[in-house]
Amino acid sequence: MYLKGENIGFGYKKSNPILKDVDISLGSGEILGLAGDSGSGKSTLCKILAGYERNYQGSVSLDGKKIPSNAYNPVQLIFQHPEKAVNPRWKMRDILNEGHVVSQDILNSFGIKKSWLDRWPNELSGGELQRFALARALSPKTSFLIADEITTMVDAITQVQIWESILDIVDELNIGVLVVSHDKKLMAKICQEVVDISHINGRS
Ligand SMILES: Nc1ncnc2c1ncn2[C@@H]1O[C@H](COP(=O)(O)OP(=O)(O)O)[C@@H](O)[C@H]1O
Ligand SMILES: [Mg+2]
């Protein structure tokens, strides 16, 4: 299966294009890095690929077909700030299982403790909350994961633990991953290839 963005063009204002003729292709099971200067449009491209931003030029397709907007999104986007992706008034158990019941295997893999399930989001650290966001996103119906600076806010040990869990699960489920990070060492370690979007967009 392939997730493709072809000739993607986008600007928040017409007078200021952010992305120009960007081509990107991600296959099942592939771990692809996306690099680029701050402000070069990495997060914007992530949102376009995951269907969060609809007003773009070019096309995004999954095996040549448009991604349905009225069903489970097989392209799951995870952000840098997990606290923005959860309802602060829900207990973690409800947040976790909103879409489907997350398997015990996945909870174990992310080191999610039983006692955390009875907490509110603000009673967890950023790294703990990010584990929930990932556990929820890596469902059997997910084909691609877009990881936009997901471990930028956590310490080095937590970063390694989180990525080890992700890589295990995506390997098992044959999920393709787009990794956006400023951490060149991390990218070199986990990605098969890295594309630089500042270059694609003709910026320095
Ligand atoms: N919602 C928005 N409205 C207007 N401009 C935005 C918005 N989001 C991002 N931008 C601008 O678009 C450019 C690209 O942003 P972004 O995609 O977040 O870049 P990156 O993730 O590579 O740092 C930046 O100049 C940023 O200021
Ligand atoms: Mg960004």
PDB file of C-alpha atoms and ligand atoms in Angstrom:
ATOM      1  CA  MET A   1       0.000   0.000   0.000  1.00  0.00           C
ATOM      2  CA  TYR A   2       1.214   3.520  -0.788  1.00  0.00           C
ATOM      3  CA  LEU A   3       0.401   6.934   0.671  1.00  0.00           C
ATOM      4  CA  LYS A   4       1.239   9.542  -1.940  1.00  0.00           C
ATOM      5  CA  GLY A   5       1.261  13.302  -2.047  1.00  0.00           C
ATOM      6  CA  GLU A   6       1.721  14.577  -5.596  1.00  0.00           C
ATOM      7  CA  ASN A   7       2.416  18.146  -6.703  1.00  0.00           C
ATOM      8  CA  ILE A   8       1.317  19.433  -3.333  1.00  0.00           C
ATOM      9  CA  GLY A   9       1.009  23.185  -3.177  1.00  0.00           C
ATOM     10  CA  PHE A  10      -0.257  25.200  -0.230  1.00  0.00           C
ATOM     11  CA  GLY A  11      -0.240  28.647   1.343  1.00  0.00           C
ATOM     12  CA  TYR A  12      -2.162  29.916   4.365  1.00  0.00           C
ATOM     13  CA  LYS A  13      -2.394  33.117   2.317  1.00  0.00           C
ATOM     14  CA  LYS A  14      -2.362  33.159  -1.487  1.00  0.00           C
ATOM     15  CA  SER A  15       0.442  35.710  -1.442  1.00  0.00           C
ATOM     16  CA  ASN A  16       2.676  33.445   0.641  1.00  0.00           C
ATOM     17  CA  PRO A  17       3.093  29.900  -0.690  1.00  0.00           C
ATOM     18  CA  ILE A  18       4.485  27.489   1.902  1.00  0.00           C
ATOM     19  CA  LEU A  19       4.632  24.305  -0.185  1.00  0.00           C
ATOM     20  CA  LYS A  20       5.298  24.153  -3.924  1.00  0.00           C
ATOM     21  CA  ASP A  21       5.117  21.018  -6.096  1.00  0.00           C
ATOM     22  CA  VAL A  22       6.030  18.660  -3.280  1.00  0.00           C
ATOM     23  CA  ASP A  23       6.032  14.945  -4.075  1.00  0.00           C
ATOM     24  CA  ILE A  24       6.202  12.405  -1.298  1.00  0.00           C
ATOM     25  CA  SER A  25       5.567   8.684  -1.267  1.00  0.00           C
ATOM     26  CA  LEU A  26       5.452   6.339   1.700  1.00  0.00           C
ATOM     27  CA  GLY A  27       5.056   2.569   1.460  1.00  0.00           C
ATOM     28  CA  SER A  28       3.688   0.058   3.977  1.00  0.00           C
ATOM     29  CA  GLY A  29       6.301  -0.853   6.549  1.00  0.00           C
ATOM     30  CA  GLU A  30       8.583   1.955   5.406  1.00  0.00           C
ATOM     31  CA  ILE A  31      10.112   4.452   7.885  1.00  0.00           C
ATOM     32  CA  LEU A  32      10.695   7.719   6.039  1.00  0.00           C
ATOM     33  CA  GLY A  33      12.186  10.859   7.577  1.00  0.00           C
ATOM     34  CA  LEU A  34      11.022  14.380   6.767  1.00  0.00           C
ATOM     35  CA  ALA A  35      13.555  17.101   7.502  1.00  0.00           C
ATOM     36  CA  GLY A  36      13.645  20.825   6.804  1.00  0.00           C
ATOM     37  CA  ASP A  37      14.298  24.161   8.437  1.00  0.00           C
ATOM     38  CA  SER A  38      11.856  25.470  10.992  1.00  0.00           C
ATOM     39  CA  GLY A  39       8.974  27.075   9.115  1.00  0.00           C
ATOM     40  CA  SER A  40       9.626  25.160   5.888  1.00  0.00           C
ATOM     41  CA  GLY A  41       6.192  23.550   6.004  1.00  0.00           C
ATOM     42  CA  LYS A  42       6.780  20.113   7.534  1.00  0.00           C
ATOM     43  CA  SER A  43       3.804  20.309   9.890  1.00  0.00           C
ATOM     44  CA  THR A  44       1.664  21.761   7.120  1.00  0.00           C
ATOM     45  CA  LEU A  45       2.546  18.825   4.855  1.00  0.00           C
ATOM     46  CA  CYS A  46       1.761  16.386   7.690  1.00  0.00           C
ATOM     47  CA  LYS A  47      -1.681  17.933   8.134  1.00  0.00           C
ATOM     48  CA  ILE A  48      -2.353  17.750   4.406  1.00  0.00           C
ATOM     49  CA  LEU A  49      -1.311  14.088   4.225  1.00  0.00           C
ATOM     50  CA  ALA A  50      -3.529  13.209   7.193  1.00  0.00           C
ATOM     51  CA  GLY A  51      -6.546  15.095   5.842  1.00  0.00           C
ATOM     52  CA  TYR A  52      -6.556  17.895   8.457  1.00  0.00           C
ATOM     53  CA  GLU A  53      -6.007  20.581   5.822  1.00  0.00           C
ATOM     54  CA  ARG A  54      -8.183  20.307   2.765  1.00  0.00           C
ATOM     55  CA  ASN A  55      -7.543  23.505   0.852  1.00  0.00           C
ATOM     56  CA  TYR A  56      -4.401  22.423  -1.039  1.00  0.00           C
ATOM     57  CA  GLN A  57      -3.307  21.916  -4.639  1.00  0.00           C
ATOM     58  CA  GLY A  58      -2.251  18.537  -5.992  1.00  0.00           C
ATOM     59  CA  SER A  59      -3.451  15.216  -4.691  1.00  0.00           C
ATOM     60  CA  VAL A  60      -3.161  12.929  -1.710  1.00  0.00           C
ATOM     61  CA  SER A  61      -4.031   9.300  -2.303  1.00  0.00           C
ATOM     62  CA  LEU A  62      -3.919   5.889  -0.743  1.00  0.00           C
ATOM     63  CA  ASP A  63      -3.243   3.308  -3.435  1.00  0.00           C
ATOM     64  CA  GLY A  64      -4.494   5.787  -6.016  1.00  0.00           C
ATOM     65  CA  LYS A  65      -7.768   6.486  -4.214  1.00  0.00           C
ATOM     66  CA  LYS A  66      -8.902   9.499  -2.226  1.00  0.00           C
ATOM     67  CA  ILE A  67      -8.841   8.956   1.526  1.00  0.00           C
ATOM     68  CA  PRO A  68     -12.416   8.732   2.832  1.00  0.00           C
ATOM     69  CA  SER A  69     -13.313  11.520   5.246  1.00  0.00           C
ATOM     70  CA  ASN A  70     -16.401   9.856   6.707  1.00  0.00           C
ATOM     71  CA  ALA A  71     -14.775   6.701   8.076  1.00  0.00           C
ATOM     72  CA  TYR A  72     -11.805   5.726  10.263  1.00  0.00           C
ATOM     73  CA  ASN A  73      -8.761   7.589   8.961  1.00  0.00           C
ATOM     74  CA  PRO A  74      -6.080   5.028   8.033  1.00  0.00           C
ATOM     75  CA  VAL A  75      -3.538   7.880   8.109  1.00  0.00           C
ATOM     76  CA  GLN A  76      -3.073   8.819  11.773  1.00  0.00           C
ATOM     77  CA  LEU A  77      -1.295  12.045  12.753  1.00  0.00           C
ATOM     78  CA  ILE A  78       0.439  12.457  16.113  1.00  0.00           C
ATOM     79  CA  PHE A  79       1.599  15.921  17.207  1.00  0.00           C
ATOM     80  CA  GLN A  80       4.307  17.248  19.463  1.00  0.00           C
ATOM     81  CA  HIS A  81       1.802  18.233  22.164  1.00  0.00           C
ATOM     82  CA  PRO A  82      -0.390  15.255  23.170  1.00  0.00           C
ATOM     83  CA  GLU A  83      -2.302  17.385  25.691  1.00  0.00           C
ATOM     84  CA  LYS A  84      -3.897  19.178  22.733  1.00  0.00           C
ATOM     85  CA  ALA A  85      -5.156  15.902  21.288  1.00  0.00           C
ATOM     86  CA  VAL A  86      -7.121  14.735  24.337  1.00  0.00           C
ATOM     87  CA  ASN A  87     -10.316  15.875  25.998  1.00  0.00           C
ATOM     88  CA  PRO A  88      -9.247  17.235  29.427  1.00  0.00           C
ATOM     89  CA  ARG A  89     -12.606  16.219  30.920  1.00  0.00           C
ATOM     90  CA  TRP A  90     -12.260  12.542  30.103  1.00  0.00           C
ATOM     91  CA  LYS A  91     -10.442   9.913  32.122  1.00  0.00           C
ATOM     92  CA  MET A  92      -7.558   8.233  30.283  1.00  0.00           C
ATOM     93  CA  ARG A  93      -9.461   4.932  29.985  1.00  0.00           C
ATOM     94  CA  ASP A  94     -12.204   6.643  27.964  1.00  0.00           C
ATOM     95  CA  ILE A  95      -9.734   8.636  25.867  1.00  0.00           C
ATOM     96  CA  LEU A  96      -7.812   5.485  25.067  1.00  0.00           C
ATOM     97  CA  ASN A  97     -10.786   3.374  24.068  1.00  0.00           C
ATOM     98  CA  GLU A  98     -12.925   5.999  22.335  1.00  0.00           C
ATOM     99  CA  GLY A  99     -12.490   4.613  18.813  1.00  0.00           C
ATOM    100  CA  HIS A 100     -11.745   0.967  19.548  1.00  0.00           C
ATOM    101  CA  VAL A 101     -10.644  -1.110  22.521  1.00  0.00           C
ATOM    102  CA  VAL A 102      -6.848  -0.908  22.564  1.00  0.00           C
ATOM    103  CA  SER A 103      -5.256  -4.324  23.063  1.00  0.00           C
ATOM    104  CA  GLN A 104      -3.392  -5.239  26.248  1.00  0.00           C
ATOM    105  CA  ASP A 105      -0.376  -6.085  24.063  1.00  0.00           C
ATOM    106  CA  ILE A 106      -0.131  -2.519  22.844  1.00  0.00           C
ATOM    107  CA  LEU A 107      -0.566  -1.134  26.373  1.00  0.00           C
ATOM    108  CA  ASN A 108       2.242  -3.414  27.584  1.00  0.00           C
ATOM    109  CA  SER A 109       4.432  -2.464  24.680  1.00  0.00           C
ATOM    110  CA  PHE A 110       4.124   1.250  25.521  1.00  0.00           C
ATOM    111  CA  GLY A 111       4.565   0.582  29.250  1.00  0.00           C
ATOM    112  CA  ILE A 112       1.137   2.039  30.031  1.00  0.00           C
ATOM    113  CA  LYS A 113       0.365   1.188  33.672  1.00  0.00           C
ATOM    114  CA  LYS A 114      -3.115   0.111  34.794  1.00  0.00           C
ATOM    115  CA  SER A 115      -3.244   2.877  37.402  1.00  0.00           C
ATOM    116  CA  TRP A 116      -2.797   5.538  34.720  1.00  0.00           C
ATOM    117  CA  LEU A 117      -6.145   4.563  33.172  1.00  0.00           C
ATOM    118  CA  ASP A 118      -8.058   6.083  36.109  1.00  0.00           C
ATOM    119  CA  ARG A 119      -6.288   9.439  35.851  1.00  0.00           C
ATOM    120  CA  TRP A 120      -7.192  12.690  34.145  1.00  0.00           C
ATOM    121  CA  PRO A 121      -4.913  13.891  31.315  1.00  0.00           C
ATOM    122  CA  ASN A 122      -3.366  16.621  33.508  1.00  0.00           C
ATOM    123  CA  GLU A 123      -2.246  13.942  35.987  1.00  0.00           C
ATOM    124  CA  LEU A 124       0.203  12.455  33.464  1.00  0.00           C
ATOM    125  CA  SER A 125       3.541  13.664  32.122  1.00  0.00           C
ATOM    126  CA  GLY A 126       3.930  14.632  28.475  1.00  0.00           C
ATOM    127  CA  GLY A 127       5.740  11.377  27.715  1.00  0.00           C
ATOM    128  CA  GLU A 128       3.052   9.280  29.428  1.00  0.00           C
ATOM    129  CA  LEU A 129       0.313  11.106  27.568  1.00  0.00           C
ATOM    130  CA  GLN A 130       2.139  10.642  24.265  1.00  0.00           C
ATOM    131  CA  ARG A 131       2.187   6.872  24.884  1.00  0.00           C
ATOM    132  CA  PHE A 132      -1.608   6.953  25.119  1.00  0.00           C
ATOM    133  CA  ALA A 133      -1.906   8.997  21.921  1.00  0.00           C
ATOM    134  CA  LEU A 134       0.268   6.460  20.104  1.00  0.00           C
ATOM    135  CA  ALA A 135      -1.432   3.387  21.574  1.00  0.00           C
ATOM    136  CA  ARG A 136      -4.774   4.775  20.422  1.00  0.00           C
ATOM    137  CA  ALA A 137      -3.480   5.636  16.928  1.00  0.00           C
ATOM    138  CA  LEU A 138      -1.772   2.320  16.201  1.00  0.00           C
ATOM    139  CA  SER A 139      -4.946   0.359  15.610  1.00  0.00           C
ATOM    140  CA  PRO A 140      -5.197  -2.585  13.225  1.00  0.00           C
ATOM    141  CA  LYS A 141      -7.083  -0.255  10.853  1.00  0.00           C
ATOM    142  CA  THR A 142      -4.171   2.181  10.669  1.00  0.00           C
ATOM    143  CA  SER A 143      -2.020   1.957   7.533  1.00  0.00           C
ATOM    144  CA  PHE A 144       0.224   4.998   8.054  1.00  0.00           C
ATOM    145  CA  LEU A 145       1.479   6.952  11.046  1.00  0.00           C
ATOM    146  CA  ILE A 146       2.612  10.549  10.686  1.00  0.00           C
ATOM    147  CA  ALA A 147       4.805  11.461  13.635  1.00  0.00           C
ATOM    148  CA  ASP A 148       5.346  15.230  13.792  1.00  0.00           C
ATOM    149  CA  GLU A 149       8.063  15.946  16.390  1.00  0.00           C
ATOM    150  CA  ILE A 150       6.397  13.485  18.743  1.00  0.00           C
ATOM    151  CA  THR A 151       9.327  13.040  21.123  1.00  0.00           C
ATOM    152  CA  THR A 152      10.733  16.568  21.014  1.00  0.00           C
ATOM    153  CA  MET A 153       9.368  17.333  24.486  1.00  0.00           C
ATOM    154  CA  VAL A 154      10.571  14.200  26.293  1.00  0.00           C
ATOM    155  CA  ASP A 155      13.937  13.207  27.778  1.00  0.00           C
ATOM    156  CA  ALA A 156      16.411  11.024  25.880  1.00  0.00           C
ATOM    157  CA  ILE A 157      15.569   7.766  27.700  1.00  0.00           C
ATOM    158  CA  THR A 158      11.837   8.200  27.173  1.00  0.00           C
ATOM    159  CA  GLN A 159      12.479   9.033  23.525  1.00  0.00           C
ATOM    160  CA  VAL A 160      14.303   5.730  23.018  1.00  0.00           C
ATOM    161  CA  GLN A 161      11.593   3.755  24.860  1.00  0.00           C
ATOM    162  CA  ILE A 162       8.785   5.342  22.866  1.00  0.00           C
ATOM    163  CA  TRP A 163      10.479   4.784  19.514  1.00  0.00           C
ATOM    164  CA  GLU A 164      11.356   1.167  20.351  1.00  0.00           C
ATOM    165  CA  SER A 165       7.683   0.507  21.084  1.00  0.00           C
ATOM    166  CA  ILE A 166       6.545   2.240  17.900  1.00  0.00           C
ATOM    167  CA  LEU A 167       9.017   0.381  15.702  1.00  0.00           C
ATOM    168  CA  ASP A 168       7.961  -2.997  17.172  1.00  0.00           C
ATOM    169  CA  ILE A 169       4.280  -2.352  16.575  1.00  0.00           C
ATOM    170  CA  VAL A 170       4.567  -0.835  13.086  1.00  0.00           C
ATOM    171  CA  ASP A 171       6.728  -3.765  12.060  1.00  0.00           C
ATOM    172  CA  GLU A 172       4.111  -6.198  13.307  1.00  0.00           C
ATOM    173  CA  LEU A 173       1.198  -4.326  11.678  1.00  0.00           C
ATOM    174  CA  ASN A 174       3.154  -3.338   8.513  1.00  0.00           C
ATOM    175  CA  ILE A 175       2.412   0.346   9.095  1.00  0.00           C
ATOM    176  CA  GLY A 176       4.420   2.980   7.179  1.00  0.00           C
ATOM    177  CA  VAL A 177       5.760   5.888   9.259  1.00  0.00           C
ATOM    178  CA  LEU A 178       6.661   9.456   8.335  1.00  0.00           C
ATOM    179  CA  VAL A 179       9.060  10.767  10.983  1.00  0.00           C
ATOM    180  CA  VAL A 180       9.453  14.528  11.403  1.00  0.00           C
ATOM    181  CA  SER A 181      12.233  15.490  13.780  1.00  0.00           C
ATOM    182  CA  HIS A 182      15.021  17.977  14.351  1.00  0.00           C
ATOM    183  CA  ASP A 183      17.063  15.163  15.855  1.00  0.00           C
ATOM    184  CA  LYS A 184      19.369  14.046  13.048  1.00  0.00           C
ATOM    185  CA  LYS A 185      20.782  11.152  15.115  1.00  0.00           C
ATOM    186  CA  LEU A 186      17.308   9.769  15.719  1.00  0.00           C
ATOM    187  CA  MET A 187      16.418  10.064  12.023  1.00  0.00           C
ATOM    188  CA  ALA A 188      19.658   8.379  10.942  1.00  0.00           C
ATOM    189  CA  LYS A 189      19.016   5.536  13.363  1.00  0.00           C
ATOM    190  CA  ILE A 190      15.407   4.719  12.563  1.00  0.00           C
ATOM    191  CA  CYS A 191      14.716   5.963   9.005  1.00  0.00           C
ATOM    192  CA  GLN A 192      15.510   4.101   5.818  1.00  0.00           C
ATOM    193  CA  GLU A 193      15.590   7.417   3.955  1.00  0.00           C
ATOM    194  CA  VAL A 194      15.216  11.109   4.793  1.00  0.00           C
ATOM    195  CA  VAL A 195      13.754  13.758   2.468  1.00  0.00           C
ATOM    196  CA  ASP A 196      14.539  17.409   3.056  1.00  0.00           C
ATOM    197  CA  ILE A 197      11.626  19.680   2.335  1.00  0.00           C
ATOM    198  CA  SER A 198      13.601  22.945   2.452  1.00  0.00           C
ATOM    199  CA  HIS A 199      15.473  21.653  -0.580  1.00  0.00           C
ATOM    200  CA  ILE A 200      12.258  20.540  -2.324  1.00  0.00           C
ATOM    201  CA  ASN A 201      10.780  23.977  -1.836  1.00  0.00           C
ATOM    202  CA  GLY A 202      13.888  25.678  -3.218  1.00  0.00           C
ATOM    203  CA  ARG A 203      14.741  27.359   0.092  1.00  0.00           C
ATOM    204  CA  SER A 204      18.215  27.457   1.561  1.00  0.00           C
TER     205      SER A 204
HETATM  206  N1  LIG B   1      -2.486  28.243  10.832  1.00  0.00           N
HETATM  207  C1  LIG B   1      -1.550  29.011  10.230  1.00  0.00           C
HETATM  208  N2  LIG B   1      -1.870  30.216   9.696  1.00  0.00           N
HETATM  209  C2  LIG B   1      -0.953  30.977   9.071  1.00  0.00           C
HETATM  210  N3  LIG B   1       0.334  30.621   8.911  1.00  0.00           N
HETATM  211  C3  LIG B   1       0.710  29.446   9.429  1.00  0.00           C
HETATM  212  C4  LIG B   1      -0.192  28.567  10.109  1.00  0.00           C
HETATM  213  N4  LIG B   1       0.472  27.455  10.501  1.00  0.00           N
HETATM  214  C5  LIG B   1       1.746  27.633  10.079  1.00  0.00           C
HETATM  215  N5  LIG B   1       1.903  28.810   9.426  1.00  0.00           N
HETATM  216  C6  LIG B   1       3.143  29.303   8.801  1.00  0.00           C
HETATM  217  O1  LIG B   1       3.474  28.423   7.743  1.00  0.00           O
HETATM  218  C7  LIG B   1       4.874  28.196   7.685  1.00  0.00           C
HETATM  219  C8  LIG B   1       5.142  26.704   7.787  1.00  0.00           C
HETATM  220  O2  LIG B   1       4.782  26.267   9.071  1.00  0.00           O
HETATM  221  P1  LIG B   1       4.928  24.763   9.540  1.00  0.00           P
HETATM  222  O3  LIG B   1       4.266  23.875   8.554  1.00  0.00           O
HETATM  223  O4  LIG B   1       4.455  24.687  10.933  1.00  0.00           O
HETATM  224  O5  LIG B   1       6.526  24.548   9.441  1.00  0.00           O
HETATM  225  P2  LIG B   1       7.499  23.509  10.167  1.00  0.00           P
HETATM  226  O6  LIG B   1       6.673  22.439  10.767  1.00  0.00           O
HETATM  227  O7  LIG B   1       8.415  23.041   9.079  1.00  0.00           O
HETATM  228  O8  LIG B   1       8.255  24.300  11.190  1.00  0.00           O
HETATM  229  C9  LIG B   1       5.485  29.030   8.793  1.00  0.00           C
HETATM  230  O9  LIG B   1       5.959  30.223   8.236  1.00  0.00           O
HETATM  231  C10 LIG B   1       4.331  29.275   9.738  1.00  0.00           C
HETATM  232  O10 LIG B   1       4.486  30.495  10.404  1.00  0.00           O
HETATM  233 MG    MG B   2       6.439  21.697  12.690  1.00  0.00          MG
END
